[in-house]
Coordinates of C-alpha atoms and ligand atoms in Angstrom, one line a residue:
M92 CA -17.3 -8.4 -9.7
Q93 CA -19.3 -10.4 -7.2
K94 CA -17.7 -10.8 -3.8
N95 CA -18.3 -14.3 -2.7
E96 CA -19.2 -14.4 1.0
Q97 CA -18.8 -18.1 1.3
I98 CA -15.2 -18.2 0.3
S99 CA -12.0 -17.1 2.1
A100 CA -8.8 -16.9 0.1
L101 CA -5.3 -18.0 1.2
I102 CA -2.2 -16.7 -0.6
L103 CA 0.6 -19.3 -0.4
A104 CA 3.8 -17.4 0.4
G105 CA 5.3 -19.9 2.8
G106 CA 8.1 -21.3 0.6
R107 CA 11.8 -21.0 1.2
G108 CA 12.3 -19.1 -2.1
S109 CA 15.1 -21.4 -3.2
R110 CA 14.7 -20.8 -6.9
M111 CA 14.6 -17.0 -6.3
G112 CA 18.1 -17.3 -4.7
H113 CA 16.7 -17.7 -1.2
V114 CA 14.8 -14.5 -1.1
D115 CA 11.2 -14.4 0.0
K116 CA 9.3 -14.7 -3.3
G117 CA 6.2 -13.0 -2.1
L118 CA 8.1 -9.8 -1.2
Q119 CA 9.9 -9.4 -4.5
P120 CA 9.1 -6.1 -6.2
F121 CA 7.1 -6.3 -9.4
R122 CA 5.6 -3.3 -11.2
G123 CA 5.7 -1.0 -8.3
L124 CA 4.3 -3.5 -5.7
T125 CA 5.4 -6.7 -4.1
M126 CA 4.3 -9.9 -5.7
V127 CA 2.0 -10.8 -2.8
E128 CA 0.3 -7.4 -3.1
H129 CA -0.6 -8.1 -6.7
V130 CA -2.2 -11.4 -5.7
L131 CA -3.9 -9.7 -2.8
Q132 CA -5.4 -7.0 -5.1
R133 CA -6.7 -9.7 -7.5
L134 CA -8.3 -11.8 -4.7
T135 CA -9.7 -9.2 -2.4
P136 CA -12.7 -8.3 -4.7
Q137 CA -13.6 -11.9 -5.2
V138 CA -13.9 -13.3 -1.7
A139 CA -15.1 -12.5 1.9
A140 CA -11.6 -12.4 3.4
V141 CA -8.0 -13.0 2.4
A142 CA -5.1 -14.4 4.6
I143 CA -1.4 -15.0 3.7
N144 CA 0.5 -18.1 4.6
A145 CA 4.1 -17.2 5.3
N146 CA 6.9 -18.7 7.3
Q147 CA 9.5 -15.9 7.3
N148 CA 9.4 -12.1 7.4
L149 CA 6.1 -12.3 9.2
D150 CA 6.3 -8.7 10.4
I151 CA 6.6 -7.5 6.8
Y152 CA 3.6 -9.6 5.6
E153 CA 1.6 -8.2 8.5
R154 CA 1.8 -4.7 7.1
F155 CA -0.5 -5.8 4.2
G156 CA -3.4 -5.6 6.7
V157 CA -4.6 -9.2 6.4
P158 CA -4.0 -12.2 8.8
V159 CA -0.7 -13.9 8.4
L160 CA -0.7 -17.7 9.1
P161 CA 2.5 -19.7 9.5
D162 CA 2.5 -23.4 8.8
V163 CA 1.4 -25.7 11.7
T164 CA 3.3 -28.7 10.2
P165 CA 7.0 -27.9 10.7
D166 CA 10.0 -27.7 8.3
F167 CA 8.7 -25.9 5.3
A168 CA 6.5 -28.9 4.2
G169 CA 5.4 -27.2 1.0
P170 CA 2.2 -25.6 -0.2
L171 CA 0.0 -28.3 1.3
A172 CA 1.2 -27.3 4.8
G173 CA 0.2 -23.7 4.0
M174 CA -3.3 -24.9 2.9
E175 CA -3.5 -26.9 6.1
A176 CA -2.8 -23.7 8.2
G177 CA -5.4 -21.9 6.1
L178 CA -8.1 -24.5 6.5
R179 CA -7.6 -24.5 10.3
Q180 CA -8.3 -20.8 10.5
C181 CA -11.0 -20.6 7.9
T182 CA -14.4 -19.5 9.1
T183 CA -16.2 -19.7 5.8
N184 CA -17.5 -22.9 4.0
Y185 CA -14.8 -22.8 1.3
L186 CA -11.1 -21.9 1.0
L187 CA -9.5 -20.7 -2.2
S188 CA -5.8 -21.0 -2.5
A189 CA -3.5 -19.2 -4.9
P190 CA 0.3 -18.9 -5.0
C191 CA 2.0 -15.6 -4.2
D192 CA 3.8 -15.6 -7.6
S193 CA 0.8 -15.4 -9.8
P194 CA 0.2 -11.7 -10.3
F195 CA -2.1 -12.3 -13.3
L196 CA -4.6 -14.7 -11.7
P197 CA -8.1 -14.6 -13.2
Q198 CA -10.6 -12.2 -11.7
D199 CA -13.3 -14.8 -11.9
L200 CA -11.3 -17.6 -10.3
A201 CA -13.4 -17.8 -7.1
A202 CA -16.7 -17.5 -8.9
R203 CA -16.0 -20.1 -11.6
L204 CA -14.4 -22.7 -9.2
L205 CA -17.4 -22.4 -6.8
E206 CA -19.9 -22.7 -9.6
A207 CA -18.4 -25.9 -10.8
L208 CA -17.9 -27.3 -7.3
Q209 CA -21.5 -26.8 -6.4
A210 CA -22.8 -27.9 -9.8
E211 CA -20.9 -31.2 -9.5
D212 CA -21.3 -31.5 -5.7
A213 CA -17.5 -32.0 -5.5
D214 CA -15.1 -31.6 -2.6
V215 CA -12.3 -29.8 -4.5
A216 CA -12.3 -27.6 -7.7
I217 CA -9.1 -27.1 -9.5
A218 CA -8.1 -24.8 -12.4
V219 CA -6.8 -26.3 -15.6
T220 CA -5.6 -24.7 -18.8
M221 CA -4.9 -26.3 -22.2
E222 CA -1.2 -26.3 -23.3
G223 CA -1.6 -27.3 -26.9
S224 CA -3.7 -30.4 -26.7
R225 CA -2.6 -31.3 -23.2
R226 CA -4.6 -30.4 -20.1
Q227 CA -2.4 -28.7 -17.5
P228 CA -3.9 -28.8 -14.0
H229 CA -3.0 -26.1 -11.5
P230 CA -3.6 -27.7 -8.1
V231 CA -2.4 -24.7 -6.2
F232 CA -5.2 -22.7 -7.7
C233 CA -8.0 -24.7 -6.0
L234 CA -11.2 -24.3 -4.0
L235 CA -11.8 -26.7 -1.2
K236 CA -14.5 -27.4 1.3
T237 CA -13.2 -26.2 4.7
S238 CA -14.5 -29.5 6.2
L239 CA -11.6 -31.3 4.5
A240 CA -9.1 -30.0 7.1
P241 CA -8.7 -33.4 8.8
V242 CA -8.2 -35.2 5.5
L243 CA -5.3 -32.9 4.5
S244 CA -3.8 -33.0 8.0
A245 CA -3.8 -36.8 8.0
Y246 CA -2.1 -36.9 4.6
L247 CA 0.6 -34.5 5.8
A248 CA 1.1 -36.5 9.1
E249 CA 1.8 -39.6 7.0
G250 CA 4.6 -37.6 5.2
G251 CA 2.6 -36.9 2.1
R252 CA 3.8 -33.7 0.3
R253 CA 2.5 -34.0 -3.3
M254 CA 0.2 -31.1 -4.3
D255 CA -1.9 -33.4 -6.4
G256 CA -1.5 -36.5 -4.1
W257 CA -3.8 -35.6 -1.2
Y258 CA -7.2 -35.6 -2.8
G259 CA -7.0 -39.1 -4.4
G260 CA -10.1 -40.3 -2.5
L261 CA -12.1 -37.1 -2.9
K262 CA -14.4 -35.9 -5.7
V263 CA -12.4 -33.4 -7.7
V264 CA -13.8 -31.2 -10.5
E265 CA -11.5 -29.5 -13.0
V266 CA -12.4 -26.1 -14.4
L267 CA -11.0 -25.0 -17.7
F268 CA -9.7 -21.5 -18.0
E269 CA -9.0 -20.0 -21.4
D270 CA -6.3 -17.6 -20.4
V271 CA -3.1 -19.6 -20.0
D272 CA -1.1 -16.5 -19.1
A273 CA -3.3 -15.8 -16.1
F274 CA -1.8 -18.8 -14.4
R275 CA 1.8 -18.0 -15.3
N276 CA 3.8 -18.0 -12.2
I277 CA 7.2 -16.3 -11.8
N278 CA 9.8 -18.6 -10.5
T279 CA 13.2 -17.0 -11.0
R280 CA 14.5 -13.5 -10.6
D281 CA 15.4 -13.4 -14.3
E282 CA 11.8 -14.0 -15.2
L283 CA 10.7 -11.4 -12.8
Q284 CA 13.0 -8.8 -14.1
S285 CA 12.3 -9.5 -17.7
L286 CA 8.6 -9.2 -17.1
D287 CA 9.0 -6.1 -15.0
E288 CA 11.4 -4.1 -17.2
Q289 CA 11.3 -5.4 -20.8
R290 CA 7.6 -5.9 -21.0
P291 CA 5.6 -3.1 -19.4
P292 CA 2.0 -4.2 -19.5
R293 CA 0.4 -3.7 -22.9
L294 CA -3.3 -2.7 -23.0
R295 CA -4.1 -5.9 -24.7
D296 CA -2.6 -7.9 -21.8
V297 CA -4.8 -5.9 -19.4
V298 CA -7.9 -6.2 -21.6
S299 CA -7.4 -10.0 -21.8
C300 CA -8.3 -10.3 -18.1
L301 CA -11.9 -9.3 -18.9
S302 CA -14.2 -12.2 -19.7
S303 CA -15.8 -10.3 -22.6
Y304 CA -14.3 -7.2 -24.2
D305 CA -15.9 -5.1 -26.8
P306 CA -14.3 -1.7 -27.3
D307 CA -17.5 -0.5 -29.0
A308 CA -19.8 -1.3 -26.1
L309 CA -17.6 -1.2 -23.0
P310 CA -19.4 -1.0 -19.6
V311 CA -18.2 1.9 -17.4
R312 CA -16.9 -0.5 -14.7
D313 CA -14.8 -2.5 -17.2
A314 CA -13.2 0.7 -18.6
Q315 CA -12.4 1.8 -15.0
K316 CA -10.9 -1.6 -14.3
I317 CA -8.7 -1.6 -17.4
I318 CA -7.5 2.0 -16.7
G319 CA -6.8 1.1 -13.0
Q320 CA -4.7 -1.9 -14.0
F321 CA -2.8 -0.1 -16.7
V322 CA -1.6 2.9 -14.8
T323 CA 1.3 2.7 -12.4
P324 CA 2.3 5.1 -9.7
I325 CA 5.3 7.5 -10.2
A326 CA 8.1 6.5 -7.9
A327 CA 9.7 9.8 -7.0
I328 CA 9.5 11.0 -3.5
E329 CA 10.4 14.5 -2.1
K330 CA 10.7 15.8 1.4
V331 CA 8.7 19.0 2.1
A332 CA 8.2 21.2 5.1
L333 CA 5.3 20.2 7.3
R334 CA 2.9 23.0 6.2
A335 CA 3.7 22.5 2.5
S336 CA 2.6 18.9 2.8
L337 CA -1.1 19.9 3.1
D338 CA -3.1 18.1 0.3
R339 CA 0.0 16.2 -0.9
V340 CA 0.2 12.4 -1.0
L341 CA 2.1 10.8 1.8
A342 CA 4.9 8.7 0.2
Q343 CA 5.9 6.5 3.2
D344 CA 4.2 5.1 6.3
I345 CA 4.7 7.4 9.3
V346 CA 5.7 5.5 12.4
S347 CA 5.4 7.3 15.7
P348 CA 8.8 7.9 17.3
I349 CA 7.2 8.7 20.6
N350 CA 4.3 8.0 22.9
V351 CA 1.6 10.7 22.5
P352 CA 1.0 11.9 25.1
A353 CA 4.4 11.2 26.4
Y354 CA 3.2 10.9 30.1
D355 CA -0.1 10.3 32.0
N356 CA -1.8 13.7 32.4
S357 CA -5.0 15.3 33.5
A358 CA -7.9 15.8 31.1
M359 CA -9.5 18.5 33.4
D360 CA -8.7 21.4 35.7
G361 CA -9.2 20.0 39.1
Y362 CA -7.5 17.8 41.8
A363 CA -5.4 14.7 41.2
L364 CA -6.1 12.0 43.8
R365 CA -5.7 8.4 44.7
G366 CA -9.0 6.5 43.9
A367 CA -8.5 4.3 46.9
D368 CA -9.1 7.3 49.1
L369 CA -12.6 7.9 47.9
R370 CA -15.2 6.8 50.4
A371 CA -18.3 5.1 49.1
D372 CA -20.5 5.8 52.2
G373 CA -20.0 9.6 52.6
P374 CA -18.0 12.7 51.7
T375 CA -14.2 12.4 51.4
T376 CA -11.9 15.2 52.6
L377 CA -8.4 15.4 51.2
N378 CA -5.5 17.8 51.9
V379 CA -4.1 19.8 49.0
I380 CA -0.3 19.5 49.1
A381 CA 0.9 21.1 45.8
T382 CA -0.2 22.5 42.5
V383 CA 0.8 21.1 39.0
F384 CA 0.5 23.4 35.9
A385 CA 0.7 22.1 32.4
G386 CA 4.4 22.0 31.4
R387 CA 5.5 22.3 35.0
P388 CA 5.5 18.8 36.7
S389 CA 5.7 18.6 40.4
E390 CA 7.8 16.3 42.5
A391 CA 5.0 16.0 45.1
V392 CA 3.8 12.5 45.9
P393 CA 0.5 12.6 47.8
A394 CA 0.2 10.2 50.7
A395 CA -3.1 8.6 51.7
G396 CA -5.7 11.4 52.3
E397 CA -3.8 13.9 50.2
C398 CA -4.3 15.4 46.7
V399 CA -2.7 17.8 44.3
R400 CA -4.3 20.7 42.5
I401 CA -3.8 20.1 38.7
M402 CA -4.4 21.9 35.4
T403 CA -5.5 20.3 32.1
G404 CA -2.4 18.6 30.6
G405 CA -0.5 18.6 33.8
V406 CA 1.6 15.5 34.5
M407 CA -0.2 13.1 36.9
P408 CA 1.7 13.0 40.2
S409 CA 2.9 9.6 41.0
G410 CA 0.4 7.5 43.0
C411 CA -2.6 9.5 41.6
D412 CA -5.0 7.7 39.2
S413 CA -8.0 10.0 39.0
V414 CA -8.9 13.7 38.7
I415 CA -12.0 15.4 40.1
P416 CA -12.9 18.4 38.0
Q417 CA -12.9 21.5 40.2
E418 CA -16.6 22.3 39.5
H419 CA -17.5 18.9 41.1
V420 CA -15.7 19.6 44.4
A421 CA -18.4 20.0 47.1
A422 CA -16.4 22.3 49.3
L423 CA -12.9 23.7 49.3
S424 CA -10.5 25.8 51.2
D425 CA -6.9 26.7 50.3
T426 CA -5.6 23.5 51.9
S427 CA -8.4 21.0 51.6
I428 CA -11.3 19.8 49.4
T429 CA -14.4 17.7 50.1
I430 CA -15.9 15.3 47.5
D431 CA -19.4 13.9 47.8
A432 CA -19.7 10.1 47.5
G433 CA -20.2 8.8 43.9
V434 CA -19.2 12.0 42.1
I435 CA -16.3 10.3 40.3
R436 CA -14.9 6.8 39.9
T437 CA -11.3 5.7 40.0
G438 CA -9.5 6.4 36.7
D439 CA -11.8 9.3 35.7
N440 CA -10.2 12.2 33.7
R441 CA -6.8 10.7 33.5
R442 CA -5.2 10.5 30.0
F443 CA -2.7 7.7 29.6
A444 CA 0.7 7.9 28.0
G445 CA 0.5 6.6 24.4
E446 CA -3.3 6.8 24.5
D447 CA -3.3 8.8 21.3
L448 CA -0.4 7.0 19.7
K449 CA 2.1 4.4 20.9
A450 CA 5.7 4.7 20.0
G451 CA 6.4 2.4 17.1
S452 CA 2.8 2.3 15.8
A453 CA 1.7 3.5 12.4
A454 CA 0.4 7.0 12.7
L455 CA -0.3 7.6 9.0
K456 CA -0.4 5.3 6.1
K457 CA 1.4 5.8 2.8
G458 CA -1.0 7.0 0.1
K459 CA -3.0 9.2 2.4
R460 CA -3.8 12.7 1.2
I461 CA -2.7 15.0 4.0
R462 CA -5.6 16.8 5.6
P463 CA -5.5 19.5 8.4
A464 CA -5.9 16.8 11.1
D465 CA -2.8 15.0 9.7
L466 CA -0.7 18.2 9.8
G467 CA -1.6 18.4 13.5
L468 CA -0.8 14.8 14.1
L469 CA 2.5 15.1 12.4
A470 CA 3.3 18.1 14.4
S471 CA 2.4 16.3 17.6
L472 CA 5.1 13.7 16.7
G473 CA 7.6 16.4 16.1
F474 CA 8.0 16.0 12.3
A475 CA 9.3 19.1 10.6
E476 CA 9.4 17.5 7.2
V477 CA 7.2 15.0 5.5
P478 CA 8.0 12.5 2.6
V479 CA 5.5 13.1 -0.1
Q480 CA 5.0 11.9 -3.7
R481 CA 6.4 14.3 -6.3
R482 CA 3.5 16.2 -7.9
L483 CA 2.1 14.6 -11.0
R484 CA 2.7 16.7 -14.1
V485 CA -0.3 16.9 -16.4
A486 CA -0.5 18.6 -19.8
F487 CA -3.8 19.5 -21.3
F488 CA -5.2 21.1 -24.4
S489 CA -8.4 21.5 -26.3
T490 CA -8.9 20.5 -29.9
G491 CA -11.2 21.9 -32.5
D492 CA -11.2 24.6 -35.3
E493 CA -14.3 26.1 -33.9
L494 CA -12.7 27.0 -30.6
R495 CA -11.7 30.5 -29.7
S496 CA -9.8 31.7 -26.6
I497 CA -11.1 34.4 -24.3
G498 CA -10.2 37.8 -25.7
E499 CA -10.5 36.7 -29.3
S500 CA -13.6 37.7 -31.3
L501 CA -16.2 35.0 -31.6
D502 CA -16.5 34.4 -35.4
A503 CA -19.5 32.8 -36.9
G504 CA -19.9 29.2 -35.9
C505 CA -17.3 29.5 -33.1
V506 CA -17.5 28.9 -29.4
Y507 CA -15.3 30.0 -26.6
D508 CA -13.1 27.2 -25.3
S509 CA -14.5 26.3 -21.9
N510 CA -13.1 22.8 -21.4
R511 CA -9.6 24.1 -20.7
Y512 CA -11.0 26.1 -17.8
T513 CA -13.0 23.2 -16.2
L514 CA -10.0 21.0 -16.7
Y515 CA -7.7 23.6 -15.2
G516 CA -10.1 23.7 -12.1
M517 CA -10.3 19.9 -11.7
L518 CA -6.6 19.3 -12.2
S519 CA -5.6 22.1 -9.9
R520 CA -7.8 20.8 -7.2
L521 CA -6.4 17.3 -7.6
G522 CA -3.0 18.8 -6.8
C523 CA -1.3 18.3 -10.1
D524 CA 1.4 20.5 -11.7
I525 CA -0.4 21.6 -14.8
I526 CA 0.8 22.6 -18.3
D527 CA -1.9 24.4 -20.2
M528 CA -1.1 24.0 -23.9
G529 CA -4.0 26.0 -25.2
I530 CA -6.1 25.2 -28.3
V531 CA -4.8 22.9 -31.0
R532 CA -6.4 23.2 -34.4
D533 CA -7.8 20.2 -36.2
D534 CA -4.6 19.8 -38.1
P535 CA -2.5 16.6 -38.2
A536 CA 0.9 18.2 -37.9
A537 CA -0.2 20.6 -35.1
L538 CA -1.8 17.7 -33.2
E539 CA 1.1 15.5 -33.5
E540 CA 3.5 18.2 -32.3
A541 CA 1.2 19.0 -29.4
L542 CA 1.0 15.4 -28.3
R543 CA 4.8 14.9 -28.6
T544 CA 5.5 18.1 -26.6
A545 CA 3.0 17.0 -23.9
C546 CA 4.5 13.5 -23.8
E547 CA 8.0 14.9 -23.3
N548 CA 7.0 17.2 -20.5
A549 CA 4.3 15.5 -18.5
D550 CA 3.3 12.2 -16.8
A551 CA -0.2 12.4 -18.2
I552 CA -2.0 14.2 -21.0
V553 CA -5.6 15.2 -21.0
T554 CA -7.2 16.3 -24.2
S555 CA -10.8 17.3 -25.1
G556 CA -12.6 16.8 -28.3
G557 CA -11.8 15.0 -31.5
V558 CA -12.2 11.4 -30.2
S559 CA -15.8 10.8 -31.3
V560 CA -16.6 9.1 -34.6
G561 CA -17.7 12.2 -36.4
A562 CA -14.5 14.0 -35.6
A563 CA -11.5 14.3 -38.0
D564 CA -10.1 10.8 -38.1
Y565 CA -6.5 11.8 -37.9
T566 CA -6.8 12.6 -34.2
R567 CA -7.3 8.9 -33.5
E568 CA -4.8 7.9 -36.1
I569 CA -2.1 10.1 -34.6
M570 CA -2.8 9.0 -31.1
A571 CA -2.6 5.4 -32.1
R572 CA 0.6 5.9 -34.0
L573 CA 2.3 7.5 -31.1
G574 CA 1.8 4.6 -28.8
D575 CA -0.5 2.0 -27.1
V576 CA -3.9 3.7 -27.3
T577 CA -7.4 2.3 -27.6
F578 CA -10.6 4.0 -28.5
W579 CA -13.7 3.1 -26.7
K580 CA -17.4 3.6 -26.9
I581 CA -18.5 3.4 -23.3
G582 CA -21.9 2.5 -22.2
M583 CA -22.6 5.8 -20.5
R584 CA -24.4 9.1 -20.8
P585 CA -23.1 11.7 -21.1
G586 CA -19.7 10.7 -22.4
R587 CA -19.3 7.6 -24.6
P588 CA -16.2 8.2 -26.7
L589 CA -12.9 7.9 -24.8
A590 CA -9.3 7.4 -25.9
F591 CA -7.0 5.9 -23.3
G592 CA -3.5 4.6 -23.4
K593 CA 0.2 5.5 -23.2
I594 CA 2.1 7.4 -25.9
E595 CA 5.8 7.7 -26.5
S596 CA 7.9 10.4 -28.0
R597 CA 11.7 10.7 -28.1
G598 CA 12.3 8.4 -25.2
H599 CA 9.5 9.8 -23.0
S600 CA 6.2 8.3 -22.3
A601 CA 2.9 9.6 -20.8
Y602 CA -0.6 8.3 -20.2
L603 CA -3.2 9.7 -22.4
F604 CA -6.8 10.5 -21.7
G605 CA -8.6 11.7 -24.8
L606 CA -11.9 13.0 -23.4
P607 CA -14.9 13.9 -25.5
G608 CA -15.5 17.5 -26.4
N609 CA -18.9 18.3 -25.0
P610 CA -18.5 20.4 -21.9
V611 CA -20.5 18.2 -19.6
A612 CA -19.1 15.0 -21.1
V613 CA -15.6 16.2 -20.5
M614 CA -16.3 16.7 -16.8
V615 CA -18.1 13.4 -16.3
S616 CA -15.4 11.5 -18.1
F617 CA -12.7 13.3 -16.1
Y618 CA -14.4 12.5 -12.8
F619 CA -15.2 8.9 -13.5
F620 CA -12.1 7.8 -15.5
A621 CA -9.2 10.3 -15.3
R622 CA -9.6 11.3 -11.7
N623 CA -9.0 7.9 -10.1
A624 CA -6.3 7.1 -12.6
L625 CA -4.4 10.3 -11.9
L626 CA -4.7 9.7 -8.1
A627 CA -3.4 6.2 -8.6
M628 CA -0.5 7.6 -10.5
M629 CA 0.1 9.9 -7.5
G630 CA 0.1 6.9 -5.3
A631 CA -3.0 8.1 -3.5
D632 CA -6.1 6.4 -2.1
A633 CA -9.0 7.4 -4.3
A634 CA -12.2 5.9 -3.0
L635 CA -15.2 8.2 -2.9
P636 CA -18.2 7.5 -0.9
L637 CA -21.6 7.3 -2.6
L638 CA -24.6 8.4 -0.7
K639 CA -28.0 6.7 -1.1
V640 CA -30.8 9.3 -1.1
R641 CA -34.4 9.6 -2.2
S642 CA -35.2 10.9 -5.6
T643 CA -37.9 13.6 -5.5
G644 CA -39.1 12.8 -9.0
S645 CA -39.2 10.0 -11.5
I646 CA -36.2 9.7 -13.8
R647 CA -36.2 8.0 -17.2
K648 CA -33.3 5.6 -17.5
K649 CA -32.4 2.9 -20.1
T650 CA -30.9 -0.3 -18.8
G651 CA -27.5 -1.4 -20.1
R652 CA -25.6 1.9 -19.6
T653 CA -24.5 4.1 -16.8
E654 CA -26.2 7.5 -16.7
Y655 CA -24.8 10.5 -14.7
Q656 CA -27.5 13.0 -14.1
R657 CA -26.8 16.4 -12.6
G658 CA -28.6 16.8 -9.3
V659 CA -29.4 19.1 -6.5
L660 CA -29.2 17.5 -3.0
A661 CA -31.3 19.2 -0.4
V662 CA -33.1 18.5 2.9
G663 CA -36.8 17.4 2.3
A664 CA -39.8 18.4 4.3
D665 CA -39.4 15.3 6.5
G666 CA -35.8 16.3 7.3
M667 CA -34.3 13.6 5.1
Q668 CA -31.9 14.2 2.3
E669 CA -33.4 14.1 -1.2
V670 CA -32.2 14.7 -4.7
A671 CA -33.8 16.4 -7.7
I672 CA -32.2 16.3 -11.1
T673 CA -31.6 19.6 -12.7
G674 CA -33.7 20.4 -15.8
S675 CA -32.1 19.7 -19.1
Q676 CA -29.5 17.0 -19.1
G677 CA -28.0 17.7 -22.5
S678 CA -24.3 17.0 -22.6
G679 CA -23.4 20.4 -23.8
I680 CA -25.3 22.3 -21.1
L681 CA -22.7 23.4 -18.7
R682 CA -25.0 25.7 -16.8
S683 CA -26.8 22.7 -15.3
M684 CA -23.4 21.3 -14.1
S685 CA -22.8 24.6 -12.4
E686 CA -26.2 24.6 -10.8
A687 CA -25.9 21.1 -9.6
N688 CA -24.2 20.1 -6.3
C689 CA -24.0 16.4 -7.0
M690 CA -24.2 13.7 -9.6
V691 CA -26.9 11.1 -9.6
M692 CA -25.3 7.8 -10.7
L693 CA -27.7 5.4 -12.3
H694 CA -26.0 2.1 -12.8
D695 CA -26.1 -0.3 -15.8
E696 CA -28.7 -2.7 -14.4
Q697 CA -31.0 0.1 -13.3
G698 CA -34.1 1.1 -15.3
N699 CA -36.6 3.9 -14.8
V700 CA -36.5 5.5 -11.3
A701 CA -39.9 6.2 -9.6
A702 CA -40.4 9.2 -7.4
G703 CA -39.3 8.2 -3.9
D704 CA -36.8 5.5 -5.0
M705 CA -33.4 5.5 -3.5
V706 CA -30.5 6.5 -5.9
D707 CA -26.7 6.7 -5.6
V708 CA -25.4 10.3 -5.4
L709 CA -21.8 11.6 -5.5
L710 CA -21.3 15.0 -4.0
F711 CA -19.3 17.6 -5.9
E712 CA -17.9 19.1 -2.7
G713 CA -14.9 17.2 -1.7
L714 CA -14.6 15.5 -5.1
V715 CA -11.6 17.5 -6.1
Ligands
AMP265 P1 -15.9 16.8 -30.6 O1 -15.8 15.8 -29.6 O2 -14.6 17.4 -31.0 O3 -16.7 16.4 -31.7 O4 -16.7 18.0 -29.9 C1 -18.1 17.8 -29.5 C2 -18.7 19.1 -29.1 O5 -18.1 19.7 -28.0 C3 -18.7 20.1 -30.2 O6 -20.0 20.8 -30.2 C4 -17.6 21.1 -29.8 O7 -17.8 22.4 -30.3 C5 -17.7 21.1 -28.3 N1 -16.4 21.4 -27.8 C6 -15.3 20.7 -28.0 N2 -14.2 21.2 -27.4 C7 -14.7 22.2 -26.6 C8 -14.1 23.1 -25.7 N3 -12.8 23.1 -25.5 N4 -14.9 24.1 -25.1 C9 -16.2 24.1 -25.4 N5 -16.8 23.3 -26.3 C10 -16.1 22.3 -26.9
MG266 MG1 -13.8 18.7 -32.4

């Protein structure tokens, strides 16, 4: 999706929430998030910046990390007052508004409204849908020129409140959207609950958000988007001892209960002094009246012309504001020191209370995977226990009559099952609790039983093999029969066939990732589809940085599909990073995956790569 740099978006959450029973609508929970977060997630990729218009619970809205703008016109004057507040703060040419109770809003809302507005040279663009043969305008889903602020303010000042009343004298263009449901807003708690509980999202609802959808030629990014929207995080939280929280996903924001450091202290071994005593025109001599060790504060209060010997971490004596490191003292005896002019400035080498963290500030954000630095930070705040997400349980098995387990004899036409080992490695490194279900024969009853058992014991199931067209058809048939599963041919290499969805058995459900069988394809599909989804289920942030580096050689590449080539990243003769693809890129050649240290990602639009061109690279180290 194209981010539109000319547009800022405003989420209208400033109402009284009367129909919701006087609760704040934007903050109502819906499918694991608040309503306003759904709208935020939908708008963020479309525009340069998002803000929220709210008139109550401002502190809670502020936690979503975007500006919160209360009305400037008083007394809950309705959505127009929110738009007025948004227009006044808007720094881009256009403002897009959307209500906080529209979690399904179209992902091309900004792009399509702008296109129409510019094509017609209009002032305002409004979304409309067809309800039967009637046009239904949605004036809260609108794009306006920011320069209209005075027009709207004048209308409000005259007492005007009608959403569709203020733009009478302006040029308005209506943009027809096909998907009526995308504009469905949720007005009552009953509606919210029925949507939330009785109708978990179906794949077809999620798929309907895409402007074009062809399961037999699905771009990688669309498949990733569908998967991302379909999976939901597990809700269970557990408290674990600090050390045990390493690599786990933080389940709540950690707010610092104290200032760190708790007191002003010295950053050096030296002498604490009063900056006002330092002479600019010659050496300063000060009398040493006491010594402060770390952990042993002193009551001494130096007067003018006095200083205190201090160790790193020692509490700054009152009145002192600077520390001269002992190696910079020009001359010293047991009772006095001399400092040359200009060696230090007032304030040097003093650490302030709360400089690392202020009491009440967010030290760590929910969703973070806890790293060694975080363990240290939590320890510095005195936390013995940490709230983390329960581990995700993932069951996995391999399918195929030709597969043999290690230790068995390799009969004619058979191969050892390697996928179960690569999957074991990738899932373990992701921090999942794993259930290795072995090899399942190409047999309908065995396959159904394995899927049911997996479903009853795990949050997610990862299988390999049996989803391509040539494979025994019943794999697909059984997967589909057990739940809401789709089968895709993805525009990628290696990879292509992928089954994804959710299956149910005896009251339990689990997400299903049916990966292809080829050993390289299984890894690539895991990394680029399953990995992010599993992390999202764990409630974790999943973004991975892509590096842009020079390709040493030319690479043949067809446009219209994503290719993942195994690469070796190294430092070139000129000291810059460069990547060479490993020899054979066949999807069964696991050796080249093992030799590689990165993946070269060649995107859909990209064609042949010439030697020296820059390409995107994803490093294996740190991936899982
Ligand atoms: P399939 O997707 O079942 O048609 O399998 C595609 C190819 O991957 C076949 O050559 C299989 O033998 C191979 N394959 C499938 N599963 C595994 C596995 N677990 N370990 C190694 N190779 C496999
Ligand atoms: Mg097979």
